[in-house]
Short mmCIF file of C-alpha atoms in Angstrom, two decimals:
data_model
loop_
_atom_site.label_atom_id
_atom_site.label_comp_id
_atom_site.label_asym_id
_atom_site.label_seq_id
_atom_site.Cartn_x
_atom_site.Cartn_y
_atom_site.Cartn_z
CA MET L 1 -46.55 -141.15 50.02
CA ARG L 2 -45.32 -142.50 53.35
CA VAL L 3 -41.71 -143.70 53.46
CA PHE L 4 -41.16 -147.41 54.12
CA THR L 5 -39.25 -147.87 57.38
CA LEU L 6 -37.35 -150.58 59.18
CA ALA L 7 -40.35 -150.86 61.52
CA ASP L 8 -42.50 -151.66 58.46
CA ALA L 9 -40.09 -154.42 57.43
CA ILE L 10 -40.10 -155.86 60.96
CA ALA L 11 -43.92 -155.79 61.03
CA ILE L 12 -44.13 -157.63 57.69
CA ALA L 13 -41.62 -160.28 58.80
CA THR L 14 -43.27 -160.73 62.20
CA SER L 15 -46.69 -161.20 60.63
CA ALA L 16 -45.41 -163.45 57.83
CA HIS L 17 -43.49 -165.77 60.17
CA ASP L 18 -46.24 -165.88 62.82
CA GLY L 19 -46.64 -169.46 64.05
CA GLN L 20 -43.45 -170.74 62.41
CA VAL L 21 -40.74 -172.37 64.52
CA ASP L 22 -37.06 -173.04 63.86
CA LYS L 23 -35.34 -176.45 63.88
CA SER L 24 -35.15 -176.37 67.68
CA GLY L 25 -38.82 -175.43 68.14
CA ARG L 26 -38.36 -171.74 68.97
CA PRO L 27 -40.35 -168.95 67.28
CA TYR L 28 -38.81 -168.47 63.84
CA ILE L 29 -38.93 -164.66 63.90
CA GLY L 30 -35.99 -164.70 66.31
CA HIS L 31 -33.69 -165.72 63.45
CA PRO L 32 -34.43 -162.83 61.05
CA LEU L 33 -34.35 -160.39 63.98
CA ARG L 34 -30.89 -161.60 65.01
CA VAL L 35 -29.66 -161.42 61.41
CA MET L 36 -31.05 -157.88 61.20
CA ALA L 37 -29.25 -156.89 64.40
CA SER L 38 -25.94 -158.19 63.06
CA VAL L 39 -25.81 -155.97 59.95
CA SER L 40 -25.58 -152.21 59.64
CA GLY L 41 -27.37 -149.82 57.37
CA GLU L 42 -31.10 -149.44 56.98
CA HIS L 43 -31.40 -151.29 53.66
CA ALA L 44 -29.25 -154.18 54.91
CA GLN L 45 -31.36 -154.40 58.08
CA MET L 46 -34.59 -154.37 56.05
CA ALA L 47 -33.29 -157.10 53.73
CA ALA L 48 -32.06 -159.11 56.71
CA VAL L 49 -35.35 -159.13 58.59
CA LEU L 50 -37.22 -159.91 55.36
CA HIS L 51 -34.69 -162.43 53.98
CA ASP L 52 -36.90 -165.50 54.40
CA VAL L 53 -40.38 -164.08 53.77
CA ILE L 54 -40.54 -164.84 50.04
CA GLU L 55 -38.96 -168.28 50.40
CA ASP L 56 -40.86 -169.43 53.50
CA THR L 57 -44.20 -167.58 53.57
CA SER L 58 -46.95 -166.44 51.22
CA VAL L 59 -45.42 -162.94 50.90
CA THR L 60 -44.25 -162.14 47.36
CA ALA L 61 -41.87 -159.59 45.89
CA ALA L 62 -44.93 -157.81 44.49
CA ASP L 63 -46.40 -157.64 48.01
CA LEU L 64 -43.20 -156.03 49.34
CA SER L 65 -43.16 -153.53 46.47
CA ALA L 66 -46.84 -152.71 46.97
CA ARG L 67 -46.13 -151.95 50.65
CA GLY L 68 -43.47 -149.45 49.57
CA CYS L 69 -40.38 -151.52 50.31
CA PRO L 70 -37.40 -149.98 48.47
CA SER L 71 -36.59 -151.79 45.21
CA VAL L 72 -32.97 -152.36 46.30
CA VAL L 73 -34.29 -154.26 49.33
CA VAL L 74 -36.86 -156.23 47.30
CA ASP L 75 -34.11 -157.18 44.82
CA ALA L 76 -31.89 -158.43 47.66
CA VAL L 77 -34.73 -160.45 49.22
CA VAL L 78 -35.50 -162.01 45.82
CA ALA L 79 -31.80 -162.90 45.43
CA LEU L 80 -31.83 -164.45 48.92
CA SER L 81 -34.89 -166.60 48.15
CA HIS L 82 -33.85 -170.13 47.24
CA LEU L 83 -36.17 -171.37 44.48
CA PRO L 84 -37.70 -174.87 44.70
CA GLY L 85 -35.35 -177.37 43.08
CA GLU L 86 -32.66 -174.74 42.45
CA PRO L 87 -29.14 -176.15 42.84
CA GLN L 88 -27.23 -174.58 45.73
CA ALA L 89 -24.47 -173.30 43.44
CA ASP L 90 -26.97 -171.54 41.16
CA TYR L 91 -28.67 -169.98 44.17
CA LEU L 92 -25.38 -168.73 45.61
CA ARG L 93 -24.38 -167.27 42.21
CA ARG L 94 -27.59 -165.19 42.33
CA VAL L 95 -26.80 -164.10 45.89
CA ALA L 96 -23.21 -163.23 44.92
CA ALA L 97 -24.46 -160.94 42.14
CA ASN L 98 -26.20 -158.69 44.68
CA PRO L 99 -23.86 -157.00 47.21
CA LEU L 100 -26.68 -156.35 49.69
CA ALA L 101 -27.73 -160.00 49.49
CA VAL L 102 -24.13 -161.11 50.11
CA THR L 103 -23.99 -159.08 53.32
CA VAL L 104 -27.26 -160.57 54.55
CA LYS L 105 -26.37 -164.14 53.48
CA ARG L 106 -23.11 -164.04 55.41
CA ALA L 107 -24.98 -162.79 58.50
CA ASP L 108 -27.66 -165.45 57.96
CA ILE L 109 -25.08 -168.23 57.85
CA ALA L 110 -23.28 -166.83 60.91
CA ASP L 111 -26.53 -166.89 62.86
CA ASN L 112 -27.36 -170.40 61.66
CA LEU L 113 -23.92 -171.59 62.81
CA SER L 114 -23.95 -169.76 66.15
CA PRO L 115 -22.94 -172.03 69.03
CA SER L 116 -26.18 -171.32 70.93
CA ARG L 117 -28.32 -172.42 67.95
CA MET L 118 -26.16 -175.41 67.10
CA ALA L 119 -26.20 -176.62 70.72
CA ARG L 120 -29.98 -177.11 70.53
CA LEU L 121 -29.77 -179.47 67.54
CA ASP L 122 -29.26 -183.22 67.45
CA ASP L 123 -25.82 -184.42 66.30
CA GLU L 124 -27.00 -185.59 62.86
CA THR L 125 -28.68 -182.26 62.05
CA LYS L 126 -25.70 -180.32 63.43
CA ALA L 127 -23.23 -182.26 61.24
CA ARG L 128 -25.42 -181.86 58.13
CA LEU L 129 -25.79 -178.11 58.66
CA GLU L 130 -22.09 -177.57 59.38
CA ILE L 131 -21.24 -179.15 56.00
CA LYS L 132 -24.03 -177.26 54.21
CA TYR L 133 -22.96 -173.86 55.54
CA ALA L 134 -19.21 -174.46 55.09
CA THR L 135 -19.90 -175.31 51.44
CA ALA L 136 -22.15 -172.25 51.08
CA LEU L 137 -19.46 -169.94 52.46
CA ARG L 138 -16.80 -171.47 50.20
CA LEU L 139 -18.99 -171.06 47.11
CA LEU L 140 -20.01 -167.54 48.07
CA ASP L 141 -16.34 -166.61 48.48
CA GLU L 142 -15.58 -168.09 45.05
CA PHE L 143 -18.46 -166.34 43.30
CA VAL L 144 -17.89 -162.93 44.89
CA SER L 145 -14.18 -162.74 44.10
#
């Protein structure tokens, strides 16, 4: 059986996010690619590029497994997938329970808060997101320690 590679993960993410745009109207795939580039280790990079596919596309955990994605990566992507109606604290507890997911979530938040991304947002959205991500980081720190 062929080994699942980082290139496979990138191809899945690129296909899954095709046509999606971020809050500033840019192609969405740029975000998972930047998150991927900011972490080290093959499994972390796979989880990073795939971190939004279950939450934001029709791709499922079963689809990732069927494609040969390592179970440690699938588990991290599942942990990183915010369920509909799930309270933020419950979601972050799930993330905190998976060390690979924690690494990716911190990189995800860092990218979301990057000055270049924030500069493209209106003031109301920027203020809302700054509060959201500051709270997320505080909770993540609490739950991990």
